[in-house]
Amino acid sequence: MTRRIVIVGAGIVGSSLAGALAGRDGCEVTVLDRSPAGRLYGSTGHAPGYVGVLGESPVLTDLARATVRIYRDLTDDDAAGGAPPDGGAGFEETGCLEVATSPAAYGTLRGRAARAAAAGLAARLVGPEEAAALAPRFVDAETAVAGLHFPGDGTARAGLLTAVQRRRAEAEGAEFADGAEVTGLEIRAGRAHGVWLADGTLVPADDTVLASGVWGPLLAARAGVQLPLTPVAHPYVYGGPRRERHPRGPFVRWPEHHVYARDHGDRDGIGTYDHELRPVAPADLGVRAEEPWPGEPFDGAVAAALALLPAAHRFAPAVRLNGVFSVTPDNMPLLGPFDGLPGLWSATAVWVTHAAGAAAALAEAMDGDEPGAGFAALSPDRFAGEPAGVLRRRALRHYNDIYAAG
Ligand SMILES: Cc1cc2nc3c(=O)[nH]c(=O)nc-3n(C[C@H](O)[C@H](O)[C@H](O)COP(=O)(O)OP(=O)(O)OC[C@H]3O[C@@H](n4cnc5c(N)ncnc54)[C@H](O)[C@@H]3O)c2cc1C
Protein backbone atom coordinates (compact mmCIF):
# COMPACT_ATOMS: atom_id res chain seq x y z
CA MET A 1 0.00 0.00 0.00
CA THR A 2 1.26 3.48 -0.84
CA ARG A 3 2.00 5.81 2.04
CA ARG A 4 1.55 9.44 0.97
CA ILE A 5 3.79 11.89 2.82
CA VAL A 6 3.44 15.64 2.40
CA ILE A 7 6.23 17.90 3.66
CA VAL A 8 5.47 21.61 4.00
CA GLY A 9 8.73 23.50 3.45
CA ALA A 10 11.64 22.90 1.09
CA GLY A 11 14.36 24.53 3.19
CA ILE A 12 17.30 22.48 4.37
CA VAL A 13 15.09 20.53 6.79
CA GLY A 14 12.23 19.66 4.41
CA SER A 15 14.61 18.84 1.56
CA SER A 16 16.78 16.69 3.83
CA LEU A 17 13.68 14.84 5.03
CA ALA A 18 12.58 14.26 1.44
CA GLY A 19 16.08 12.93 0.75
CA ALA A 20 15.82 10.57 3.72
CA LEU A 21 12.32 9.29 2.84
CA ALA A 22 12.30 9.18 -0.96
CA GLY A 23 12.91 5.77 -2.40
CA ARG A 24 11.72 3.93 0.72
CA ASP A 25 9.36 1.11 -0.09
CA GLY A 26 5.84 2.35 -0.72
CA CYS A 27 6.57 6.00 0.17
CA GLU A 28 5.23 8.73 -2.09
CA VAL A 29 6.84 12.01 -1.06
CA THR A 30 5.59 15.49 -2.02
CA VAL A 31 7.28 18.69 -0.87
CA LEU A 32 5.36 21.97 -1.05
CA ASP A 33 6.91 25.41 -0.73
CA ARG A 34 5.63 28.84 -1.66
CA SER A 35 9.12 30.08 -2.61
CA PRO A 36 9.47 30.39 -6.37
CA ALA A 37 11.66 27.84 -8.19
CA GLY A 38 15.34 28.24 -7.40
CA ARG A 39 14.76 30.55 -4.41
CA LEU A 40 14.85 29.87 -0.67
CA TYR A 41 12.68 32.43 1.12
CA GLY A 42 13.18 30.76 4.52
CA SER A 43 16.00 30.99 7.07
CA THR A 44 18.09 28.52 5.04
CA GLY A 45 18.56 31.20 2.38
CA HIS A 46 20.22 33.48 4.95
CA ALA A 47 22.33 31.30 7.23
CA PRO A 48 26.10 31.83 7.20
CA GLY A 49 26.18 28.14 8.05
CA TYR A 50 28.36 27.46 11.07
CA VAL A 51 28.28 23.76 11.94
CA GLY A 52 29.60 23.18 15.45
CA VAL A 53 29.44 19.57 16.52
CA LEU A 54 29.61 19.91 20.32
CA GLY A 55 26.03 20.59 21.40
CA GLU A 56 24.49 21.64 24.67
CA SER A 57 23.15 18.12 25.11
CA PRO A 58 24.28 14.68 23.88
CA VAL A 59 21.32 14.37 21.51
CA LEU A 60 22.32 17.60 19.75
CA THR A 61 25.91 16.40 19.45
CA ASP A 62 24.64 13.13 17.94
CA LEU A 63 22.44 14.98 15.44
CA ALA A 64 25.33 17.28 14.46
CA ARG A 65 27.69 14.32 14.01
CA ALA A 66 25.18 12.57 11.75
CA THR A 67 24.61 15.84 9.88
CA VAL A 68 28.31 16.34 9.17
CA ARG A 69 28.54 12.77 7.81
CA ILE A 70 25.64 13.45 5.44
CA TYR A 71 26.88 16.92 4.40
CA ARG A 72 30.30 15.43 3.56
CA ASP A 73 28.60 12.83 1.41
CA LEU A 74 26.44 15.47 -0.33
CA THR A 75 29.52 17.62 -0.89
CA ASP A 76 31.34 14.73 -2.58
CA ASP A 77 28.21 14.07 -4.61
CA ASP A 78 28.11 17.68 -5.76
CA ALA A 79 31.80 17.92 -6.63
CA ALA A 80 31.10 16.58 -10.12
CA GLY A 81 28.77 19.55 -10.70
CA GLY A 82 31.67 22.06 -10.58
CA ALA A 83 32.64 24.44 -7.78
CA PRO A 84 30.74 27.69 -7.19
CA PRO A 85 32.48 30.95 -8.23
CA ASP A 86 34.17 31.57 -4.86
CA GLY A 87 35.53 28.03 -4.82
CA GLY A 88 33.46 27.01 -1.78
CA ALA A 89 31.86 23.60 -1.41
CA GLY A 90 28.68 22.45 0.32
CA PHE A 91 30.44 21.56 3.55
CA GLU A 92 33.98 22.57 4.40
CA GLU A 93 35.85 21.34 7.43
CA THR A 94 37.26 24.77 8.23
CA GLY A 95 37.30 24.11 11.96
CA CYS A 96 36.05 26.51 14.59
CA LEU A 97 38.07 28.64 16.95
CA GLU A 98 36.47 29.87 20.16
CA VAL A 99 38.28 32.85 21.61
CA ALA A 100 38.39 34.04 25.23
CA THR A 101 39.30 37.63 26.06
CA SER A 102 39.04 37.29 29.84
CA PRO A 103 40.11 34.77 32.50
CA ALA A 104 36.47 33.89 33.21
CA ALA A 105 35.86 33.12 29.54
CA TYR A 106 39.04 31.04 29.47
CA GLY A 107 37.54 28.99 32.33
CA THR A 108 34.47 28.38 30.15
CA LEU A 109 36.69 27.23 27.26
CA ARG A 110 38.47 24.78 29.57
CA GLY A 111 35.09 23.37 30.58
CA ARG A 112 34.11 23.00 26.93
CA ALA A 113 37.43 21.32 26.15
CA ALA A 114 36.65 18.75 28.85
CA ARG A 115 33.11 18.22 27.48
CA ALA A 116 34.50 17.79 23.97
CA ALA A 117 36.97 15.18 25.21
CA ALA A 118 34.17 13.32 27.01
CA ALA A 119 32.16 13.32 23.78
CA GLY A 120 35.14 11.99 21.82
CA LEU A 121 35.55 15.18 19.78
CA ALA A 122 38.92 16.63 18.85
CA ALA A 123 39.48 20.00 20.54
CA ARG A 124 42.66 21.73 21.65
CA LEU A 125 43.32 24.75 23.85
CA VAL A 126 45.75 27.20 22.22
CA GLY A 127 47.49 30.35 23.37
CA PRO A 128 46.74 33.83 21.96
CA GLU A 129 49.58 33.76 19.41
CA GLU A 130 48.48 30.45 17.95
CA ALA A 131 44.86 31.57 17.94
CA ALA A 132 45.84 34.66 15.95
CA ALA A 133 47.92 32.52 13.58
CA LEU A 134 44.94 30.24 12.93
CA ALA A 135 42.61 33.16 12.09
CA PRO A 136 44.78 36.24 11.50
CA ARG A 137 42.03 38.48 10.14
CA PHE A 138 39.70 37.80 13.07
CA VAL A 139 41.78 37.21 16.19
CA ASP A 140 43.65 39.99 17.88
CA ALA A 141 46.61 38.48 19.79
CA GLU A 142 46.67 41.59 21.98
CA THR A 143 43.21 41.01 23.43
CA ALA A 144 42.88 37.21 23.19
CA VAL A 145 43.66 35.27 26.37
CA ALA A 146 43.30 31.81 24.81
CA GLY A 147 41.47 29.86 22.13
CA LEU A 148 39.79 26.47 21.80
CA HIS A 149 40.20 24.92 18.38
CA PHE A 150 37.71 22.35 17.06
CA PRO A 151 39.29 21.05 13.84
CA GLY A 152 36.25 18.92 12.92
CA ASP A 153 33.72 21.77 12.86
CA GLY A 154 32.93 23.46 9.60
CA THR A 155 30.86 25.76 7.50
CA ALA A 156 27.97 24.82 5.27
CA ARG A 157 26.64 26.49 2.17
CA ALA A 158 23.10 25.73 3.22
CA GLY A 159 21.51 26.68 -0.11
CA LEU A 160 23.83 24.43 -2.06
CA LEU A 161 23.33 21.46 0.28
CA THR A 162 19.56 21.99 0.10
CA ALA A 163 19.72 21.87 -3.70
CA VAL A 164 21.75 18.64 -3.64
CA GLN A 165 19.29 17.05 -1.19
CA ARG A 166 16.43 18.04 -3.47
CA ARG A 167 18.17 16.64 -6.54
CA ARG A 168 18.77 13.35 -4.75
CA ALA A 169 15.18 13.16 -3.50
CA GLU A 170 13.79 13.92 -6.97
CA ALA A 171 16.00 11.21 -8.46
CA GLU A 172 14.33 8.79 -6.00
CA GLY A 173 10.86 9.89 -7.09
CA ALA A 174 9.98 12.71 -4.67
CA GLU A 175 7.98 15.57 -6.14
CA PHE A 176 8.67 19.20 -5.27
CA ALA A 177 6.09 21.92 -5.99
CA ASP A 178 7.43 25.48 -6.00
CA GLY A 179 5.11 28.47 -5.57
CA ALA A 180 2.69 26.26 -3.61
CA GLU A 181 1.17 28.18 -0.70
CA VAL A 182 -0.30 25.93 2.01
CA THR A 183 -3.24 27.64 3.67
CA GLY A 184 -4.56 24.96 6.00
CA LEU A 185 -4.50 21.38 7.20
CA GLU A 186 -7.21 18.83 6.58
CA ILE A 187 -8.25 17.47 9.98
CA ARG A 188 -10.95 14.77 10.15
CA ALA A 189 -11.91 12.54 13.04
CA GLY A 190 -8.98 13.73 15.15
CA ARG A 191 -6.38 12.92 12.47
CA ALA A 192 -4.39 14.94 9.90
CA HIS A 193 -5.20 13.97 6.32
CA GLY A 194 -3.13 16.41 4.25
CA VAL A 195 -3.08 20.10 3.41
CA TRP A 196 -5.04 22.70 1.50
CA LEU A 197 -3.38 24.94 -1.07
CA ALA A 198 -4.24 28.58 -1.76
CA ASP A 199 -5.95 27.60 -5.03
CA GLY A 200 -8.39 25.40 -3.09
CA THR A 201 -6.74 22.07 -3.94
CA LEU A 202 -6.57 19.40 -1.23
CA VAL A 203 -3.30 17.48 -1.22
CA PRO A 204 -4.24 14.29 0.64
CA ALA A 205 -1.66 12.59 2.83
CA ASP A 206 -1.27 9.83 5.38
CA ASP A 207 1.50 11.85 7.03
CA THR A 208 1.88 15.62 7.03
CA VAL A 209 5.19 17.10 8.15
CA LEU A 210 5.59 20.73 9.14
CA ALA A 211 9.12 21.65 8.00
CA SER A 212 7.99 25.21 7.65
CA GLY A 213 10.54 26.93 9.86
CA VAL A 214 9.50 30.15 11.58
CA TRP A 215 6.03 29.87 9.99
CA GLY A 216 5.37 26.52 11.67
CA PRO A 217 3.20 27.96 14.49
CA LEU A 218 0.83 29.59 11.97
CA LEU A 219 0.06 26.27 10.26
CA ALA A 220 -0.02 24.32 13.54
CA ALA A 221 -2.55 26.79 14.95
CA ARG A 222 -4.83 26.08 12.00
CA ALA A 223 -4.83 22.45 13.14
CA GLY A 224 -5.51 23.56 16.71
CA VAL A 225 -2.08 22.59 18.05
CA GLN A 226 0.59 24.71 19.69
CA LEU A 227 4.11 24.79 18.25
CA PRO A 228 6.19 26.63 20.84
CA LEU A 229 8.80 28.32 18.70
CA THR A 230 9.46 32.04 18.65
CA PRO A 231 10.79 33.81 15.55
CA VAL A 232 13.58 36.31 16.32
CA ALA A 233 15.44 38.80 14.16
CA HIS A 234 19.22 38.52 14.02
CA PRO A 235 21.88 40.78 12.45
CA TYR A 236 24.64 39.50 10.17
CA VAL A 237 26.79 41.73 7.96
CA TYR A 238 29.14 41.07 5.06
CA GLY A 239 32.17 43.14 4.13
CA GLY A 240 32.92 44.03 0.52
CA PRO A 241 34.70 41.56 -1.79
CA ARG A 242 38.39 41.00 -1.06
CA ARG A 243 40.93 40.86 -3.83
CA GLU A 244 43.18 38.28 -2.26
CA ARG A 245 41.91 34.70 -2.01
CA HIS A 246 43.43 32.21 0.37
CA PRO A 247 42.42 28.96 2.03
CA ARG A 248 39.36 29.58 4.19
CA GLY A 249 40.15 30.04 7.86
CA PRO A 250 38.13 28.65 10.77
CA PHE A 251 34.77 29.99 11.87
CA VAL A 252 35.50 32.15 14.92
CA ARG A 253 33.33 32.68 17.99
CA TRP A 254 33.78 34.95 20.99
CA PRO A 255 31.28 33.26 23.35
CA GLU A 256 31.52 35.83 26.14
CA HIS A 257 30.72 38.62 23.62
CA HIS A 258 27.99 36.62 21.80
CA VAL A 259 29.77 37.34 18.50
CA TYR A 260 30.94 35.15 15.60
CA ALA A 261 32.71 35.70 12.29
CA ARG A 262 32.99 33.71 9.10
CA ASP A 263 35.50 33.80 6.30
CA HIS A 264 33.36 33.42 3.15
CA GLY A 265 36.41 33.02 0.93
CA ASP A 266 35.89 36.20 -1.05
CA ARG A 267 34.68 38.38 1.85
CA ASP A 268 34.25 38.34 5.62
CA GLY A 269 31.06 38.27 7.65
CA ILE A 270 30.23 38.93 11.30
CA GLY A 271 27.12 38.37 13.41
CA THR A 272 26.14 39.25 16.96
CA TYR A 273 23.60 38.19 19.54
CA ASP A 274 24.54 41.04 21.88
CA HIS A 275 21.65 43.38 21.20
CA GLU A 276 18.17 44.23 22.40
CA LEU A 277 15.85 41.30 21.64
CA ARG A 278 13.70 41.63 18.54
CA PRO A 279 11.05 38.89 18.49
CA VAL A 280 8.81 38.82 15.43
CA ALA A 281 5.16 37.90 15.98
CA PRO A 282 4.30 34.96 13.66
CA ALA A 283 1.31 36.94 12.35
CA ASP A 284 3.69 39.77 11.30
CA LEU A 285 6.03 37.53 9.30
CA GLY A 286 6.15 38.12 5.57
CA VAL A 287 6.94 35.27 3.19
CA ARG A 288 10.71 35.81 3.62
CA ALA A 289 12.62 35.11 6.81
CA GLU A 290 14.02 38.60 6.64
CA GLU A 291 13.08 41.94 8.19
CA PRO A 292 14.14 45.48 7.30
CA TRP A 293 17.41 46.55 8.96
CA PRO A 294 16.34 48.60 11.98
CA GLY A 295 19.38 50.92 12.23
CA GLU A 296 19.88 50.99 15.98
CA PRO A 297 20.14 48.76 17.98
CA PHE A 298 21.81 46.60 15.30
CA ASP A 299 24.26 49.28 14.09
CA GLY A 300 25.71 49.66 17.58
CA ALA A 301 25.89 45.92 18.20
CA VAL A 302 27.66 45.32 14.88
CA ALA A 303 30.14 48.14 15.56
CA ALA A 304 30.94 46.54 18.96
CA ALA A 305 31.37 43.15 17.28
CA LEU A 306 33.72 44.57 14.62
CA ALA A 307 35.81 46.16 17.40
CA LEU A 308 36.86 42.63 18.43
CA LEU A 309 38.78 42.19 15.14
CA PRO A 310 42.38 43.37 14.73
CA ALA A 311 42.22 47.09 13.77
CA ALA A 312 43.67 46.43 10.31
CA HIS A 313 40.91 43.95 9.46
CA ARG A 314 37.79 45.75 10.67
CA PHE A 315 35.54 46.20 7.66
CA ALA A 316 32.70 48.48 6.68
CA PRO A 317 29.48 46.48 6.29
CA ALA A 318 28.61 46.29 2.58
CA VAL A 319 25.51 44.11 3.05
CA ARG A 320 23.38 44.16 6.19
CA LEU A 321 21.10 41.18 6.76
CA ASN A 322 18.34 41.07 9.37
CA GLY A 323 17.45 37.38 9.17
CA VAL A 324 14.78 35.55 11.15
CA PHE A 325 15.13 32.14 12.79
CA SER A 326 13.48 30.19 15.62
CA VAL A 327 14.22 29.90 19.31
CA THR A 328 12.51 27.42 21.62
CA PRO A 329 12.06 27.33 25.42
CA ASP A 330 14.99 24.90 25.86
CA ASN A 331 17.04 25.72 22.74
CA MET A 332 16.24 22.31 21.25
CA PRO A 333 14.44 21.41 18.01
CA LEU A 334 10.75 20.46 17.83
CA LEU A 335 11.05 17.08 16.17
CA GLY A 336 8.63 14.18 16.12
CA PRO A 337 4.91 13.35 16.07
CA PHE A 338 2.19 15.46 17.67
CA ASP A 339 0.81 12.99 20.19
CA GLY A 340 -2.68 14.44 20.16
CA LEU A 341 -3.01 14.58 16.38
CA PRO A 342 -2.01 11.39 14.55
CA GLY A 343 -0.65 11.92 11.07
CA LEU A 344 0.97 15.28 11.93
CA TRP A 345 4.72 15.66 12.53
CA SER A 346 7.01 18.57 13.33
CA ALA A 347 10.50 19.15 11.91
CA THR A 348 10.90 22.75 13.04
CA ALA A 349 13.35 24.88 15.02
CA VAL A 350 16.14 22.78 13.53
CA TRP A 351 19.47 24.44 12.77
CA VAL A 352 21.56 23.84 9.65
CA THR A 353 23.98 22.24 12.12
CA HIS A 354 21.45 19.49 12.89
CA ALA A 355 19.24 19.44 9.79
CA ALA A 356 20.36 16.31 7.93
CA GLY A 357 20.77 14.24 11.10
CA ALA A 358 17.40 15.42 12.41
CA ALA A 359 15.76 14.53 9.10
CA ALA A 360 17.30 11.05 9.15
CA ALA A 361 16.12 10.51 12.74
CA LEU A 362 12.59 11.69 11.93
CA ALA A 363 12.45 9.42 8.87
CA GLU A 364 13.32 6.49 11.13
CA ALA A 365 10.62 7.48 13.62
CA MET A 366 8.11 7.70 10.76
CA ASP A 367 9.10 4.16 9.82
CA GLY A 368 8.21 3.10 13.35
CA ASP A 369 11.84 2.60 14.39
CA GLU A 370 13.51 3.94 17.52
CA PRO A 371 15.77 6.71 16.20
CA GLY A 372 18.16 6.71 19.12
CA ALA A 373 18.65 8.00 22.62
CA GLY A 374 17.27 11.42 23.36
CA PHE A 375 14.89 11.64 20.38
CA ALA A 376 11.80 11.56 22.61
CA ALA A 377 13.13 14.65 24.43
CA LEU A 378 12.65 16.61 21.21
CA SER A 379 8.89 15.95 21.03
CA PRO A 380 6.96 19.02 19.85
CA ASP A 381 4.48 18.27 22.68
CA ARG A 382 7.03 18.45 25.49
CA PHE A 383 5.75 21.80 26.76
CA ALA A 384 2.06 20.86 26.61
CA GLY A 385 -0.03 22.67 29.19
CA GLU A 386 2.45 25.50 29.76
CA PRO A 387 1.14 28.98 28.89
CA ALA A 388 2.32 30.35 25.53
CA GLY A 389 3.55 33.64 27.05
CA VAL A 390 5.76 31.84 29.59
CA LEU A 391 7.23 29.62 26.87
CA ARG A 392 7.92 32.62 24.66
CA ARG A 393 9.77 34.45 27.45
CA ARG A 394 11.82 31.33 28.21
CA ALA A 395 12.74 30.94 24.54
CA LEU A 396 13.82 34.56 24.24
CA ARG A 397 16.02 34.27 27.31
CA HIS A 398 18.10 31.70 25.37
CA TYR A 399 18.72 33.97 22.39
CA ASN A 400 21.89 35.62 23.69
CA ASP A 401 23.28 32.28 24.80
CA ILE A 402 23.17 30.67 21.36
CA TYR A 403 26.88 31.25 20.80
CA ALA A 404 27.80 31.48 24.47
CA ALA A 405 27.41 27.80 25.33
CA GLY A 406 29.07 26.92 28.61
C1 LIG B 1 20.99 35.28 9.90
C2 LIG B 1 20.92 33.82 10.25
C3 LIG B 1 22.05 33.17 10.69
C4 LIG B 1 22.01 31.80 10.98
N1 LIG B 1 23.18 31.16 11.28
C5 LIG B 1 23.17 29.82 11.41
C6 LIG B 1 24.38 29.12 11.58
O1 LIG B 1 25.47 29.71 11.53
N2 LIG B 1 24.34 27.79 11.79
C7 LIG B 1 23.15 27.10 11.82
O2 LIG B 1 23.17 25.90 12.03
N3 LIG B 1 21.98 27.74 11.63
C8 LIG B 1 21.96 29.08 11.44
N4 LIG B 1 20.78 29.74 11.27
C9 LIG B 1 19.52 29.01 11.45
C10 LIG B 1 19.17 28.21 10.21
O3 LIG B 1 19.21 29.03 9.07
C11 LIG B 1 17.76 27.63 10.33
O4 LIG B 1 17.61 26.99 11.57
C12 LIG B 1 17.47 26.61 9.22
O5 LIG B 1 17.81 27.15 7.96
C13 LIG B 1 16.00 26.23 9.25
O6 LIG B 1 15.73 25.46 8.11
P1 LIG B 1 14.24 25.03 7.78
O7 LIG B 1 14.28 24.22 6.55
O8 LIG B 1 13.60 24.46 9.00
O9 LIG B 1 13.44 26.40 7.59
P2 LIG B 1 13.39 27.39 6.35
O10 LIG B 1 14.65 27.46 5.63
O11 LIG B 1 12.82 28.66 6.89
O12 LIG B 1 12.34 26.69 5.39
C14 LIG B 1 10.96 26.69 5.65
C15 LIG B 1 10.25 26.75 4.34
O13 LIG B 1 8.85 26.60 4.57
C16 LIG B 1 8.18 27.35 3.60
N5 LIG B 1 6.83 27.65 4.10
C17 LIG B 1 6.50 28.12 5.31
N6 LIG B 1 5.16 28.26 5.41
C18 LIG B 1 4.65 27.84 4.24
C19 LIG B 1 3.33 27.74 3.73
N7 LIG B 1 2.26 28.12 4.45
N8 LIG B 1 3.16 27.27 2.47
C20 LIG B 1 4.23 26.88 1.72
N9 LIG B 1 5.50 26.97 2.15
C21 LIG B 1 5.71 27.45 3.39
C22 LIG B 1 9.03 28.61 3.45
O14 LIG B 1 8.82 29.25 2.21
C23 LIG B 1 10.43 28.06 3.61
O15 LIG B 1 11.09 27.84 2.39
C24 LIG B 1 20.79 31.10 10.93
C25 LIG B 1 19.64 31.77 10.49
C26 LIG B 1 19.70 33.11 10.15
C27 LIG B 1 18.45 33.78 9.65
Tab-separated table of C-alpha atoms in Angstrom, residues 26-171:
chain	number	residue	atom	x	y	z
A	26	GLY	CA	5.835	2.349	-0.718
A	27	CYS	CA	6.572	6.005	0.170
A	28	GLU	CA	5.230	8.729	-2.090
A	29	VAL	CA	6.838	12.012	-1.056
A	30	THR	CA	5.588	15.491	-2.022
A	31	VAL	CA	7.283	18.689	-0.867
A	32	LEU	CA	5.363	21.966	-1.052
A	33	ASP	CA	6.908	25.408	-0.729
A	34	ARG	CA	5.626	28.838	-1.656
A	35	SER	CA	9.115	30.083	-2.610
A	36	PRO	CA	9.466	30.393	-6.374
A	37	ALA	CA	11.655	27.838	-8.187
A	38	GLY	CA	15.338	28.240	-7.396
A	39	ARG	CA	14.762	30.545	-4.408
A	40	LEU	CA	14.853	29.872	-0.668
A	41	TYR	CA	12.680	32.426	1.120
A	42	GLY	CA	13.182	30.764	4.518
A	43	SER	CA	16.001	30.985	7.072
A	44	THR	CA	18.086	28.519	5.039
A	45	GLY	CA	18.556	31.198	2.379
A	46	HIS	CA	20.222	33.483	4.946
A	47	ALA	CA	22.331	31.296	7.232
A	48	PRO	CA	26.096	31.834	7.200
A	49	GLY	CA	26.183	28.144	8.050
A	50	TYR	CA	28.361	27.456	11.071
A	51	VAL	CA	28.276	23.758	11.940
A	52	GLY	CA	29.600	23.181	15.450
A	53	VAL	CA	29.443	19.566	16.520
A	54	LEU	CA	29.614	19.911	20.322
A	55	GLY	CA	26.029	20.585	21.401
A	56	GLU	CA	24.489	21.636	24.673
A	57	SER	CA	23.151	18.124	25.111
A	58	PRO	CA	24.281	14.676	23.881
A	59	VAL	CA	21.317	14.371	21.506
A	60	LEU	CA	22.316	17.603	19.746
A	61	THR	CA	25.909	16.400	19.455
A	62	ASP	CA	24.642	13.125	17.938
A	63	LEU	CA	22.438	14.978	15.442
A	64	ALA	CA	25.330	17.283	14.465
A	65	ARG	CA	27.689	14.317	14.006
A	66	ALA	CA	25.179	12.573	11.749
A	67	THR	CA	24.615	15.837	9.877
A	68	VAL	CA	28.308	16.336	9.175
A	69	ARG	CA	28.543	12.768	7.807
A	70	ILE	CA	25.643	13.452	5.440
A	71	TYR	CA	26.884	16.916	4.396
A	72	ARG	CA	30.297	15.430	3.556
A	73	ASP	CA	28.604	12.831	1.412
A	74	LEU	CA	26.437	15.465	-0.325
A	75	THR	CA	29.519	17.619	-0.888
A	76	ASP	CA	31.337	14.733	-2.579
A	77	ASP	CA	28.208	14.072	-4.611
A	78	ASP	CA	28.108	17.684	-5.758
A	79	ALA	CA	31.795	17.920	-6.631
A	80	ALA	CA	31.098	16.579	-10.124
A	81	GLY	CA	28.774	19.551	-10.700
A	82	GLY	CA	31.670	22.061	-10.581
A	83	ALA	CA	32.645	24.437	-7.777
A	84	PRO	CA	30.737	27.693	-7.187
A	85	PRO	CA	32.483	30.951	-8.226
A	86	ASP	CA	34.168	31.567	-4.860
A	87	GLY	CA	35.534	28.032	-4.816
A	88	GLY	CA	33.458	27.013	-1.775
A	89	ALA	CA	31.859	23.604	-1.411
A	90	GLY	CA	28.676	22.451	0.320
A	91	PHE	CA	30.441	21.562	3.551
A	92	GLU	CA	33.982	22.570	4.400
A	93	GLU	CA	35.853	21.341	7.426
A	94	THR	CA	37.261	24.772	8.232
A	95	GLY	CA	37.297	24.114	11.960
A	96	CYS	CA	36.049	26.511	14.592
A	97	LEU	CA	38.069	28.640	16.951
A	98	GLU	CA	36.469	29.866	20.162
A	99	VAL	CA	38.283	32.850	21.614
A	100	ALA	CA	38.386	34.039	25.226
A	101	THR	CA	39.299	37.626	26.058
A	102	SER	CA	39.037	37.293	29.844
A	103	PRO	CA	40.115	34.772	32.503
A	104	ALA	CA	36.468	33.894	33.207
A	105	ALA	CA	35.864	33.119	29.540
A	106	TYR	CA	39.043	31.040	29.474
A	107	GLY	CA	37.543	28.986	32.326
A	108	THR	CA	34.468	28.383	30.150
A	109	LEU	CA	36.692	27.232	27.260
A	110	ARG	CA	38.474	24.783	29.569
A	111	GLY	CA	35.088	23.373	30.585
A	112	ARG	CA	34.111	22.999	26.935
A	113	ALA	CA	37.426	21.323	26.145
A	114	ALA	CA	36.648	18.745	28.852
A	115	ARG	CA	33.114	18.223	27.482
A	116	ALA	CA	34.501	17.788	23.975
A	117	ALA	CA	36.969	15.180	25.206
A	118	ALA	CA	34.171	13.324	27.011
A	119	ALA	CA	32.157	13.317	23.782
A	120	GLY	CA	35.141	11.994	21.818
A	121	LEU	CA	35.550	15.179	19.782
A	122	ALA	CA	38.917	16.628	18.849
A	123	ALA	CA	39.481	19.998	20.537
A	124	ARG	CA	42.656	21.733	21.650
A	125	LEU	CA	43.321	24.754	23.850
A	126	VAL	CA	45.750	27.196	22.224
A	127	GLY	CA	47.494	30.351	23.370
A	128	PRO	CA	46.745	33.828	21.960
A	129	GLU	CA	49.580	33.765	19.406
A	130	GLU	CA	48.480	30.448	17.953
A	131	ALA	CA	44.855	31.575	17.936
A	132	ALA	CA	45.841	34.665	15.945
A	133	ALA	CA	47.923	32.520	13.576
A	134	LEU	CA	44.938	30.236	12.928
A	135	ALA	CA	42.614	33.156	12.086
A	136	PRO	CA	44.776	36.236	11.495
A	137	ARG	CA	42.034	38.485	10.143
A	138	PHE	CA	39.704	37.804	13.068
A	139	VAL	CA	41.782	37.206	16.188
A	140	ASP	CA	43.645	39.989	17.884
A	141	ALA	CA	46.605	38.476	19.786
A	142	GLU	CA	46.671	41.592	21.982
A	143	THR	CA	43.207	41.007	23.432
A	144	ALA	CA	42.884	37.210	23.193
A	145	VAL	CA	43.662	35.274	26.369
A	146	ALA	CA	43.304	31.810	24.814
A	147	GLY	CA	41.474	29.862	22.133
A	148	LEU	CA	39.793	26.473	21.802
A	149	HIS	CA	40.204	24.920	18.380
A	150	PHE	CA	37.711	22.348	17.056
A	151	PRO	CA	39.290	21.048	13.838
A	152	GLY	CA	36.251	18.916	12.918
A	153	ASP	CA	33.715	21.771	12.858
A	154	GLY	CA	32.935	23.461	9.603
A	155	THR	CA	30.860	25.762	7.503
A	156	ALA	CA	27.967	24.821	5.274
A	157	ARG	CA	26.635	26.490	2.172
A	158	ALA	CA	23.099	25.734	3.217
A	159	GLY	CA	21.514	26.682	-0.106
A	160	LEU	CA	23.833	24.430	-2.063
A	161	LEU	CA	23.329	21.456	0.282
A	162	THR	CA	19.556	21.987	0.100
A	163	ALA	CA	19.723	21.874	-3.698
A	164	VAL	CA	21.750	18.643	-3.642
A	165	GLN	CA	19.291	17.045	-1.190
A	166	ARG	CA	16.432	18.042	-3.466
A	167	ARG	CA	18.174	16.640	-6.544
A	168	ARG	CA	18.773	13.350	-4.749
A	169	ALA	CA	15.175	13.163	-3.503
A	170	GLU	CA	13.789	13.917	-6.972
A	171	ALA	CA	16.005	11.206	-8.458
